[in-house]
Coordinates of C-alpha atoms and ligand atoms in Angstrom, one line a residue:
M225 CA -0.1 0.2 -0.1
S226 CA 1.3 3.6 -0.7
A227 CA 1.8 5.9 2.2
G228 CA -1.1 8.0 0.8
R229 CA -3.5 5.4 0.2
S230 CA -2.7 3.9 3.9
N231 CA -2.8 7.2 5.6
A232 CA -6.0 8.3 3.5
L233 CA -7.4 4.9 4.6
R234 CA -6.4 5.5 8.2
L235 CA -8.1 9.0 8.3
M236 CA -11.4 7.8 6.5
M237 CA -11.7 4.7 9.0
N238 CA -10.4 6.9 12.1
S239 CA -8.8 3.9 13.4
A240 CA -6.1 2.8 15.0
P241 CA -2.9 1.3 12.8
K242 CA -3.0 -2.3 12.4
S243 CA -1.4 -3.3 16.0
G244 CA -4.8 -1.8 17.7
R245 CA -6.3 -4.8 15.8
Q246 CA -4.4 -7.3 17.7
L247 CA -6.1 -10.2 20.1
I248 CA -4.3 -11.4 23.0
F249 CA -5.6 -14.5 25.1
P250 CA -5.4 -14.0 28.8
A251 CA -2.8 -16.3 29.6
H252 CA -0.6 -14.4 27.1
M253 CA -1.7 -11.4 28.3
A254 CA -0.1 -12.1 31.9
E255 CA 3.2 -13.2 30.2
I256 CA 3.1 -9.8 28.8
D257 CA 2.4 -8.3 31.9
A258 CA 5.3 -10.0 33.6
R259 CA 7.5 -9.0 30.4
T260 CA 6.8 -5.8 31.0
I261 CA 7.0 -5.8 34.6
A262 CA 11.1 -7.5 34.0
G263 CA 11.5 -4.9 31.2
G264 CA 11.5 -2.1 34.5
T265 CA 7.8 -0.8 35.1
P266 CA 6.4 -1.7 38.4
G267 CA 3.4 -3.9 38.7
I268 CA 1.6 -1.2 40.7
V269 CA 2.5 1.4 37.9
L270 CA 0.4 -0.9 35.3
M271 CA -2.4 -1.2 37.8
E272 CA -2.4 2.9 38.4
R273 CA -2.4 3.2 34.4
A274 CA -5.5 0.4 34.3
G275 CA -7.4 2.5 36.8
Q276 CA -6.7 5.7 35.3
A277 CA -7.8 4.3 32.0
V278 CA -10.7 3.1 33.4
V279 CA -12.1 6.1 35.3
T280 CA -11.1 8.5 32.3
V281 CA -13.2 6.5 30.0
L282 CA -16.3 6.2 33.3
R283 CA -16.3 9.9 33.5
G284 CA -16.2 10.2 29.5
I285 CA -19.5 8.4 29.5
W286 CA -21.4 9.3 32.9
P287 CA -21.6 12.1 35.1
R288 CA -21.4 12.3 38.7
R289 CA -23.1 9.7 40.2
P290 CA -23.1 7.2 43.1
V291 CA -20.4 3.9 42.3
L292 CA -20.5 0.7 43.9
I293 CA -17.4 -1.4 42.9
L294 CA -17.2 -4.9 43.2
A295 CA -14.0 -6.0 43.9
G296 CA -12.2 -9.5 44.0
P297 CA -9.2 -11.1 45.3
G298 CA -6.5 -10.7 42.6
N299 CA -5.1 -8.0 40.3
N300 CA -8.6 -6.9 38.7
G301 CA -9.8 -6.3 42.3
G302 CA -6.7 -4.2 42.5
D303 CA -7.7 -2.5 39.6
G304 CA -11.0 -1.6 41.2
W305 CA -9.1 0.0 44.7
V306 CA -7.2 2.4 42.0
I307 CA -10.6 3.2 40.5
A308 CA -12.1 3.8 43.9
R309 CA -9.3 6.1 44.8
L310 CA -9.4 8.0 42.1
L311 CA -13.2 8.4 42.0
K312 CA -13.6 9.5 45.4
E313 CA -10.4 12.1 45.1
A314 CA -12.6 13.5 42.2
G315 CA -15.2 13.8 44.8
W316 CA -17.4 10.6 43.5
P317 CA -20.0 8.8 45.9
V318 CA -18.0 5.5 46.2
T319 CA -18.9 2.6 47.7
I320 CA -16.7 -0.7 47.6
A321 CA -17.7 -4.0 48.3
S322 CA -15.3 -7.2 48.5
D323 CA -14.9 -10.2 50.7
W324 CA -11.1 -9.4 50.3
P325 CA -10.0 -6.4 52.9
A326 CA -6.1 -5.6 52.9
G327 CA -5.1 -8.3 54.8
A328 CA -7.0 -10.8 52.7
L329 CA -4.9 -9.5 49.4
K330 CA -1.6 -9.7 48.1
G331 CA 0.9 -7.7 46.3
D332 CA 0.0 -4.7 44.1
A333 CA -3.7 -5.9 44.9
K334 CA -3.1 -5.0 48.5
L335 CA -1.0 -1.9 47.7
A336 CA -3.5 -0.2 45.6
C337 CA -5.9 -1.2 48.6
E338 CA -4.2 0.5 51.3
A339 CA -3.8 3.6 49.2
S340 CA -7.3 3.9 48.8
G341 CA -8.4 4.5 52.7
I342 CA -11.6 3.2 51.7
T343 CA -13.0 0.3 54.1
P344 CA -15.0 -2.3 52.0
V345 CA -18.6 -3.5 53.0
P346 CA -18.8 -7.1 52.3
L347 CA -20.4 -8.7 49.1
E348 CA -23.5 -9.8 50.6
E349 CA -24.0 -6.2 51.8
A350 CA -23.6 -4.4 48.9
D351 CA -26.6 -2.2 48.4
F352 CA -28.2 -2.0 44.7
S353 CA -31.1 -0.3 45.8
A354 CA -30.4 3.1 44.2
A355 CA -29.5 1.5 41.0
P356 CA -25.5 3.0 41.4
L357 CA -23.3 2.8 38.6
I358 CA -21.6 -0.9 39.3
V359 CA -18.0 -1.2 38.5
D360 CA -17.2 -5.1 37.9
A361 CA -13.8 -5.7 39.2
L362 CA -14.4 -9.1 40.9
F363 CA -12.6 -11.7 38.5
G364 CA -10.5 -10.6 34.8
A365 CA -8.0 -12.3 33.0
G366 CA -7.2 -15.0 35.9
L367 CA -10.8 -16.2 35.9
A368 CA -10.1 -19.7 36.7
R369 CA -13.1 -21.8 37.3
S370 CA -17.1 -21.3 37.3
I371 CA -18.3 -18.3 39.3
E372 CA -20.8 -20.1 41.8
G373 CA -22.8 -19.3 44.9
K374 CA -22.5 -16.6 46.9
L375 CA -20.2 -14.8 43.8
A376 CA -22.7 -15.9 41.3
E377 CA -25.8 -14.7 43.7
V378 CA -24.1 -10.7 43.9
L379 CA -23.8 -11.0 40.3
R380 CA -27.3 -11.9 39.7
R381 CA -28.4 -8.8 42.5
A382 CA -26.4 -6.7 40.5
A383 CA -28.2 -7.3 37.2
A384 CA -31.7 -6.8 38.8
S385 CA -30.5 -3.4 39.8
G386 CA -31.2 -1.7 36.2
G387 CA -28.1 0.4 37.4
P388 CA -25.6 0.6 34.4
V389 CA -22.5 -1.5 34.4
L390 CA -19.0 -1.2 33.6
A391 CA -16.6 -4.3 33.7
V392 CA -12.8 -3.9 34.3
D393 CA -10.7 -5.9 31.7
L394 CA -13.5 -8.1 31.5
P395 CA -16.7 -9.2 32.8
S396 CA -16.5 -11.4 35.8
G397 CA -17.2 -15.1 34.9
L398 CA -16.6 -14.4 30.8
C399 CA -13.7 -16.4 29.3
G400 CA -11.5 -14.4 28.0
T401 CA -10.1 -17.3 25.7
R402 CA -13.5 -18.7 24.3
G403 CA -16.1 -16.3 25.0
E404 CA -18.0 -18.5 26.9
V405 CA -20.0 -17.9 30.2
L406 CA -18.5 -20.1 33.1
G407 CA -21.4 -20.7 35.7
D408 CA -22.6 -16.6 35.6
S409 CA -21.2 -13.2 34.2
L410 CA -22.5 -9.9 34.6
K411 CA -23.5 -8.0 31.3
A412 CA -21.4 -5.0 31.2
D413 CA -22.6 -2.2 28.9
V414 CA -18.8 -1.0 28.7
T415 CA -15.7 -2.8 29.1
V416 CA -12.5 -1.4 29.5
T417 CA -9.3 -4.1 28.8
F418 CA -6.0 -3.3 28.8
G419 CA -3.3 -3.8 26.0
A420 CA -5.5 -5.6 23.8
A421 CA -8.5 -7.0 23.4
K422 CA -9.3 -10.9 23.8
P423 CA -10.2 -13.2 21.7
G424 CA -13.3 -13.7 24.2
H425 CA -14.4 -10.2 24.3
L426 CA -15.9 -11.5 20.4
L427 CA -16.6 -15.0 20.5
A428 CA -19.7 -16.5 21.6
E429 CA -21.4 -15.1 24.2
G430 CA -18.1 -12.2 25.1
R431 CA -19.6 -9.6 22.5
C432 CA -23.2 -9.2 24.3
Y433 CA -21.5 -9.5 27.7
S434 CA -19.0 -6.8 27.2
G435 CA -21.0 -4.0 25.6
Q436 CA -19.0 -1.2 24.2
L437 CA -15.1 -2.2 24.2
H438 CA -12.5 0.0 25.0
V439 CA -9.0 -0.9 24.8
A440 CA -6.6 1.4 26.8
D441 CA -3.1 1.5 26.1
I442 CA -1.1 1.2 29.4
G443 CA 2.3 0.9 28.0
L444 CA 2.5 -3.1 27.9
D445 CA 5.2 -4.7 25.8
L446 CA 3.1 -6.0 23.5
C447 CA 5.3 -6.8 19.7
E448 CA 3.8 -6.5 16.5
G449 CA 2.9 -10.1 15.5
E450 CA 2.7 -12.0 18.7
E451 CA -1.2 -11.6 18.5
D452 CA -3.2 -14.8 19.1
A453 CA -5.7 -13.4 16.6
L454 CA -6.8 -10.1 14.6
W455 CA -9.9 -8.4 14.6
N456 CA -11.0 -7.8 11.1
H457 CA -10.6 -4.4 9.8
P458 CA -9.6 -3.1 5.9
L459 CA -6.6 -2.4 7.5
L460 CA -5.4 -5.9 7.4
W461 CA -6.1 -6.7 3.8
W462 CA -6.8 -3.7 1.9
D463 CA -3.5 -3.2 0.6
R464 CA -4.1 -6.3 -1.3
M465 CA -6.7 -5.5 -3.2
P466 CA -6.5 -4.3 -6.6
L467 CA -7.9 -1.3 -7.9
P468 CA -8.9 -1.0 -11.7
P469 CA -5.9 0.1 -13.7
S470 CA -7.2 3.3 -15.6
A471 CA -7.1 0.9 -19.0
A472 CA -8.7 -1.9 -17.4
H473 CA -10.3 -4.7 -19.7
K474 CA -13.2 -6.9 -18.4
Y475 CA -11.4 -10.0 -18.3
A476 CA -8.4 -8.1 -16.7
R477 CA -10.3 -7.2 -13.9
G478 CA -11.4 -11.2 -13.3
G479 CA -13.3 -13.6 -14.8
L480 CA -15.5 -15.4 -12.6
L481 CA -17.6 -18.5 -13.2
V482 CA -20.5 -19.3 -11.1
V483 CA -22.1 -22.4 -11.4
G484 CA -25.8 -22.7 -11.4
G485 CA -28.3 -25.5 -10.7
P486 CA -31.7 -26.8 -11.1
R487 CA -34.5 -24.3 -11.9
H488 CA -36.0 -24.5 -8.5
Q489 CA -32.9 -23.1 -6.9
G490 CA -32.1 -20.6 -9.3
G491 CA -32.0 -17.4 -7.0
A492 CA -29.1 -18.3 -4.8
A493 CA -26.4 -18.5 -7.7
R494 CA -27.9 -15.2 -9.4
L495 CA -27.3 -13.5 -6.0
T496 CA -23.8 -15.1 -5.9
A497 CA -22.8 -13.5 -9.2
K498 CA -24.3 -10.4 -8.7
A499 CA -22.5 -9.5 -5.5
A500 CA -19.4 -10.6 -7.4
A501 CA -20.1 -8.5 -10.3
V502 CA -20.4 -5.2 -8.0
T503 CA -17.5 -6.1 -6.0
G504 CA -15.5 -6.1 -9.3
A505 CA -14.9 -9.3 -11.0
G506 CA -14.7 -7.8 -14.2
A507 CA -16.8 -10.7 -16.0
V508 CA -18.5 -12.9 -14.6
T509 CA -20.4 -16.0 -16.3
L510 CA -23.2 -18.1 -14.7
A511 CA -22.9 -21.6 -16.4
V512 CA -26.0 -24.0 -16.1
S513 CA -27.9 -26.7 -17.8
A514 CA -29.9 -26.1 -20.7
Q515 CA -33.0 -26.8 -18.6
A516 CA -32.4 -24.3 -16.6
A517 CA -31.1 -21.6 -18.7
D518 CA -34.6 -19.6 -19.3
I519 CA -35.0 -19.1 -15.4
Y520 CA -31.5 -18.0 -14.9
A521 CA -31.9 -15.5 -17.8
A522 CA -34.9 -14.2 -16.4
S523 CA -33.1 -11.6 -14.1
I524 CA -29.4 -11.0 -14.8
D525 CA -28.9 -8.1 -17.0
A526 CA -24.5 -7.7 -16.5
I527 CA -24.3 -11.4 -15.8
M528 CA -23.3 -13.7 -19.0
L529 CA -25.2 -17.0 -19.2
R530 CA -23.3 -19.9 -20.6
T531 CA -25.0 -23.2 -21.1
V532 CA -23.2 -26.1 -20.7
R533 CA -24.4 -29.9 -21.9
D534 CA -22.4 -31.7 -19.3
E535 CA -19.4 -31.8 -16.8
S536 CA -17.1 -32.3 -19.6
E537 CA -18.3 -29.1 -21.2
L538 CA -18.0 -27.4 -17.9
A539 CA -14.6 -28.8 -17.0
D540 CA -13.3 -27.5 -20.6
F541 CA -15.0 -23.5 -19.8
A542 CA -13.7 -24.0 -16.2
A543 CA -10.2 -24.7 -17.9
S544 CA -10.1 -21.6 -20.3
D545 CA -8.1 -18.3 -20.0
K546 CA -11.3 -16.4 -19.4
I547 CA -11.8 -18.0 -15.9
A548 CA -9.8 -17.0 -12.8
A549 CA -11.6 -18.2 -10.5
I550 CA -14.9 -20.7 -9.5
A551 CA -17.8 -20.2 -7.3
I552 CA -19.4 -23.4 -6.4
G553 CA -22.3 -24.5 -3.9
P554 CA -25.6 -21.8 -3.6
G555 CA -28.2 -23.3 -5.4
L556 CA -25.9 -26.3 -6.9
G557 CA -28.1 -29.3 -5.4
T558 CA -26.8 -32.2 -4.4
D559 CA -27.8 -34.9 -6.7
E560 CA -25.3 -36.8 -9.0
K561 CA -25.4 -34.5 -11.5
A562 CA -24.4 -31.4 -8.8
A563 CA -21.5 -34.0 -7.9
A564 CA -20.2 -34.6 -11.1
W565 CA -20.1 -30.8 -11.9
L566 CA -18.2 -30.3 -8.8
G567 CA -15.8 -32.9 -9.7
A568 CA -15.4 -31.0 -13.1
V569 CA -14.4 -27.7 -11.6
L570 CA -12.1 -28.9 -9.1
S571 CA -10.5 -30.3 -11.9
A572 CA -9.8 -27.2 -13.7
G573 CA -7.2 -25.7 -10.7
K574 CA -8.7 -22.3 -10.1
P575 CA -9.0 -21.0 -6.9
L576 CA -12.7 -22.0 -5.4
L577 CA -15.3 -20.7 -3.2
L578 CA -17.1 -23.6 -2.0
D579 CA -20.1 -23.2 -0.2
A580 CA -23.8 -24.7 0.8
D581 CA -24.4 -28.0 -1.4
A582 CA -20.9 -28.2 -2.7
L583 CA -19.7 -28.2 1.5
T584 CA -22.8 -31.2 1.4
L585 CA -21.3 -33.1 -1.3
L586 CA -17.6 -32.8 0.1
A587 CA -18.9 -34.3 3.3
K588 CA -20.1 -37.2 1.4
R589 CA -16.5 -37.9 -0.2
A590 CA -13.7 -36.5 1.9
E591 CA -11.1 -37.5 -0.7
R592 CA -12.5 -34.4 -3.1
L593 CA -11.6 -32.1 0.0
A594 CA -8.0 -33.0 -0.5
G595 CA -8.2 -32.3 -4.0
C596 CA -9.3 -28.8 -4.0
P597 CA -6.8 -26.5 -5.7
E598 CA -4.8 -24.6 -3.4
G599 CA -5.9 -21.2 -2.6
S600 CA -9.5 -22.0 -2.2
V601 CA -12.0 -20.7 0.6
L602 CA -14.5 -22.8 2.6
T603 CA -17.4 -21.0 3.9
P604 CA -19.3 -23.7 6.4
H605 CA -22.2 -22.4 8.7
E606 CA -22.4 -24.7 12.3
G607 CA -24.1 -27.5 10.2
E608 CA -21.8 -27.6 7.2
F609 CA -19.2 -27.8 9.7
K610 CA -20.1 -30.2 11.8
R611 CA -20.7 -32.5 8.6
L612 CA -17.4 -31.6 7.0
F613 CA -14.9 -31.6 9.9
S614 CA -17.0 -34.1 12.1
D615 CA -14.0 -34.8 14.2
V616 CA -13.0 -31.4 15.2
S617 CA -13.9 -29.5 18.0
G618 CA -13.4 -26.9 20.5
S619 CA -14.4 -23.1 20.0
P620 CA -15.1 -21.4 16.8
L621 CA -11.3 -20.4 17.0
E622 CA -9.8 -23.4 17.7
R623 CA -12.3 -25.6 14.9
A624 CA -11.4 -23.3 11.9
E625 CA -7.6 -23.3 12.6
E626 CA -7.8 -26.9 12.7
A627 CA -9.9 -27.0 9.8
A628 CA -7.6 -25.0 7.9
R629 CA -4.9 -27.3 9.1
K630 CA -6.5 -29.9 7.9
S631 CA -7.8 -28.7 4.6
G632 CA -4.8 -26.7 3.6
Q633 CA -7.7 -24.4 2.7
T634 CA -8.5 -21.0 4.0
V635 CA -11.8 -21.8 6.5
L636 CA -14.4 -19.2 7.2
L637 CA -16.7 -20.6 9.9
K638 CA -20.0 -18.4 9.9
G639 CA -21.0 -17.4 13.3
A640 CA -22.4 -14.4 15.2
A641 CA -18.4 -13.7 15.4
T642 CA -17.2 -15.1 12.1
V643 CA -14.0 -16.7 12.3
I644 CA -11.5 -17.0 9.4
S645 CA -8.0 -19.3 9.4
A646 CA -6.1 -19.6 6.7
P647 CA -2.9 -22.7 6.9
G648 CA -0.1 -21.2 8.5
K649 CA -1.8 -17.5 9.6
T650 CA -3.0 -15.5 12.2
P651 CA -6.9 -16.1 12.3
V652 CA -9.3 -13.4 12.1
I653 CA -12.2 -12.4 13.8
N654 CA -15.1 -10.6 12.3
T655 CA -17.5 -8.9 14.3
R656 CA -18.6 -6.1 11.8
S657 CA -22.0 -7.7 11.1
S658 CA -25.5 -6.9 11.9
P659 CA -28.7 -9.0 13.2
Y660 CA -30.5 -8.5 9.8
L661 CA -28.1 -10.7 8.2
A662 CA -29.9 -13.7 9.7
T663 CA -32.1 -14.1 6.3
A664 CA -32.3 -16.6 3.6
G665 CA -29.8 -16.1 0.8
S666 CA -27.6 -13.9 2.9
G667 CA -24.8 -16.6 2.9
D668 CA -24.7 -16.3 -1.3
V669 CA -24.0 -12.9 -1.2
L670 CA -21.0 -13.7 0.7
S671 CA -19.9 -16.1 -1.2
G672 CA -20.0 -13.5 -4.1
I673 CA -18.0 -11.1 -2.6
I674 CA -15.2 -13.3 -1.5
A675 CA -15.3 -14.7 -5.0
G676 CA -15.2 -11.6 -6.5
W677 CA -12.1 -11.0 -4.6
L678 CA -10.5 -14.0 -6.0
A679 CA -11.5 -13.5 -9.7
Q680 CA -9.5 -10.6 -9.1
G681 CA -6.2 -11.9 -7.9
V682 CA -6.8 -11.5 -4.4
D683 CA -5.3 -14.2 -1.8
S684 CA -7.4 -16.7 -0.2
Q685 CA -7.2 -15.1 3.2
A686 CA -7.5 -11.2 2.2
A687 CA -10.8 -12.6 0.2
A688 CA -12.3 -14.3 2.8
G689 CA -11.7 -11.3 5.3
A690 CA -12.8 -8.8 2.9
G691 CA -15.8 -10.7 2.2
A692 CA -16.7 -10.8 5.6
W693 CA -16.1 -7.1 6.5
M694 CA -17.9 -6.1 3.3
H695 CA -21.0 -8.5 4.1
G696 CA -21.6 -7.2 7.3
E697 CA -20.5 -3.4 6.4
S698 CA -23.2 -3.7 3.4
S699 CA -25.7 -5.2 5.8
L700 CA -25.3 -2.2 8.6
Q701 CA -25.6 0.5 5.7
Y702 CA -28.7 -1.3 4.6
G703 CA -30.1 -1.7 8.3
P704 CA -34.0 -2.6 9.2
G705 CA -35.8 -4.4 5.8
L706 CA -32.6 -6.4 4.4
T707 CA -33.4 -8.8 2.2
A708 CA -30.6 -11.1 0.6
D709 CA -32.3 -10.0 -2.9
T710 CA -31.5 -6.6 -2.5
L711 CA -28.0 -6.8 -0.2
W712 CA -25.5 -6.5 -2.9
Q713 CA -26.7 -3.0 -4.1
K714 CA -25.2 -2.3 -0.7
I715 CA -21.7 -3.6 -1.6
P716 CA -20.8 0.0 -3.5
N717 CA -21.3 1.8 -0.2
A718 CA -19.3 -0.8 1.8
L719 CA -16.3 -0.4 -1.2
H720 CA -16.8 3.6 -0.6
A721 CA -16.8 2.9 3.2
I722 CA -13.0 1.4 3.1
G723 CA -12.0 4.4 0.4
A724 CA -12.0 2.0 -2.7
R725 CA -11.6 4.6 -5.1
T726 CA -9.0 4.8 -8.4
D727 CA -6.3 7.5 -7.5
D728 CA -6.8 10.6 -9.2
Ligands
LIG814 N1 -1.6 -6.8 31.6 C1 -2.8 -6.5 32.3 O1 -3.5 -6.5 31.4 C2 -3.0 -6.0 33.6 C3 -3.8 -6.3 34.0 N2 -4.2 -5.9 35.3 C4 -5.7 -6.6 36.2 O2 -5.2 -7.9 36.6 C5 -6.0 -8.4 36.1 C6 -5.6 -10.2 36.4 O3 -5.2 -10.2 37.5 P1 -5.2 -11.9 38.3 O4 -4.7 -11.6 39.5 O5 -4.0 -12.4 37.5 O6 -6.7 -11.9 37.9 P2 -7.9 -11.9 38.6 O7 -7.7 -10.4 39.4 O8 -8.8 -11.9 37.5 O9 -8.5 -13.1 39.5 C7 -7.8 -13.9 40.1 C8 -8.4 -14.6 41.7 O10 -9.3 -14.9 41.4 C9 -9.6 -16.2 41.9 N3 -10.6 -17.1 41.2 C10 -10.3 -16.8 39.9 N4 -11.4 -17.7 39.4 C11 -12.6 -17.5 40.6 C12 -13.8 -17.8 40.8 N5 -14.4 -18.5 40.0 N6 -14.3 -18.0 41.9 C13 -13.9 -17.3 43.1 N7 -12.2 -16.8 43.1 C14 -11.5 -17.1 41.6 C15 -8.2 -16.2 41.7 O11 -7.8 -17.7 42.8 C16 -7.3 -15.7 42.2 O12 -7.3 -15.3 43.6 C17 -6.5 -8.5 34.8 O13 -7.8 -8.9 34.4 C18 -6.7 -6.7 35.0 O14 -7.9 -6.3 35.3 C19 -3.1 -5.1 35.7 O15 -3.9 -4.4 37.1 C20 -2.8 -3.9 35.0 C21 -1.7 -5.1 33.9
LIG815 K1 -14.1 -8.1 35.9

């Protein structure tokens, strides 16, 4: 990416540089914390900065009001004690509820507690009746087991109070690695985390429990490239996307073959083809059988239609110079003919976008997965994933990574947070999306966007990352009333949003 393009993008997206997209597991963050302390920054200084960062966010959102801080036995609780002291110094009415007074604390947390000069009330006596602003500093990165008993009870009382909640680092009870709630947790309106977001803030229940996420820089010794995952953003892939040269020719901008299926399923492949064309593939051709051709022809304008007699004619066309990539699966069907057509495109050696029925067919004949051309993308939802990789378990992040390793391809596992994993590469988590995307045909549009980039020569990981982000951005631009029929019309808005203009 030229410096101009990069800077323009940063300005346009109002975003931090790429390092701001790092995701770090809690256990890894503890190592970074220890490294930073060993490098000469005392732990109490980090805790002071963490507390100060929380107070800055808190005061930027809420005017002065009663605050109830729930403080735990470890350093998350220590942050809570720093926050209590700083708010008290600023004249805020602060109560701290904790079963761990100074005598029960160790290290920096003990220092922070002693410096506050505040005596805590036991958690059981925490008074939520006035719906105070609740600061959840019970457990953070050190959560080691399920929250149960009277700790779960205090979280339930806090939730029932109706007061707003700010979580320190992680909502207590939320697993920062997998995003699952262990026992019980407290939904936060705002979460302030330190150094980098954790995968658990985004995966599974994490997004819903974390609320608005703020990442505070507290001077941790965090290196570029040591992240466990990346949070999807155009900064991760935009420099790998082509913009059309001034003298562009349609085939030079990428020929895409979309394989259609039977008459009654025609809509899916058409949506894929339209989305690919809008994404910038210069020439999109739908290949269909003679029996289905009239149905397909009825509602495509800029898409070319090619009637093929059988799999050998399809294989010849797929292998031709005009085709740079192939999308297959949406509306393909799962009968013998569909299986034969899938076999025909597998043999062409072009990057494939494999979705829907193509994944179902591959699950039935696992040896075919090994025959997929390098640089292909698989886009399973949970059900398709289970059929295709029945022996792979774990969190979405772990499963996508294992599936990418096994298949040798880029795997995009769809979900509330979509995970993209390419063999040997850092996985990417996409949360740019809207719930309105949960509608029939929306996946066909995603396939089209990814295939549109593959046809333009973009590598599979970048194509999948861009696909997930643009699909989500298009849905956000659309808002309520979204249907997959017209979602592709918002793809240009998504391109504009990321600054996809040719340079003057
Ligand atoms: N580098 C940073 O990000 C910084 C983080 N800070 C804060 O420190 C916490 C992590 O502190 P740690 O002491 O490691 O863990 P916790 O405070 O989260 O909890 C450990 C404590 O809790 C007990 N425990 C764990 N799970 C349970 C449970 N389910 N029920 C009961 N008790 C439990 C465990 O035995 C320990 O006693 C991080 O989140 C940040 O908030 C620093 O302040 C700045 C640098
Ligand atoms: K917490």
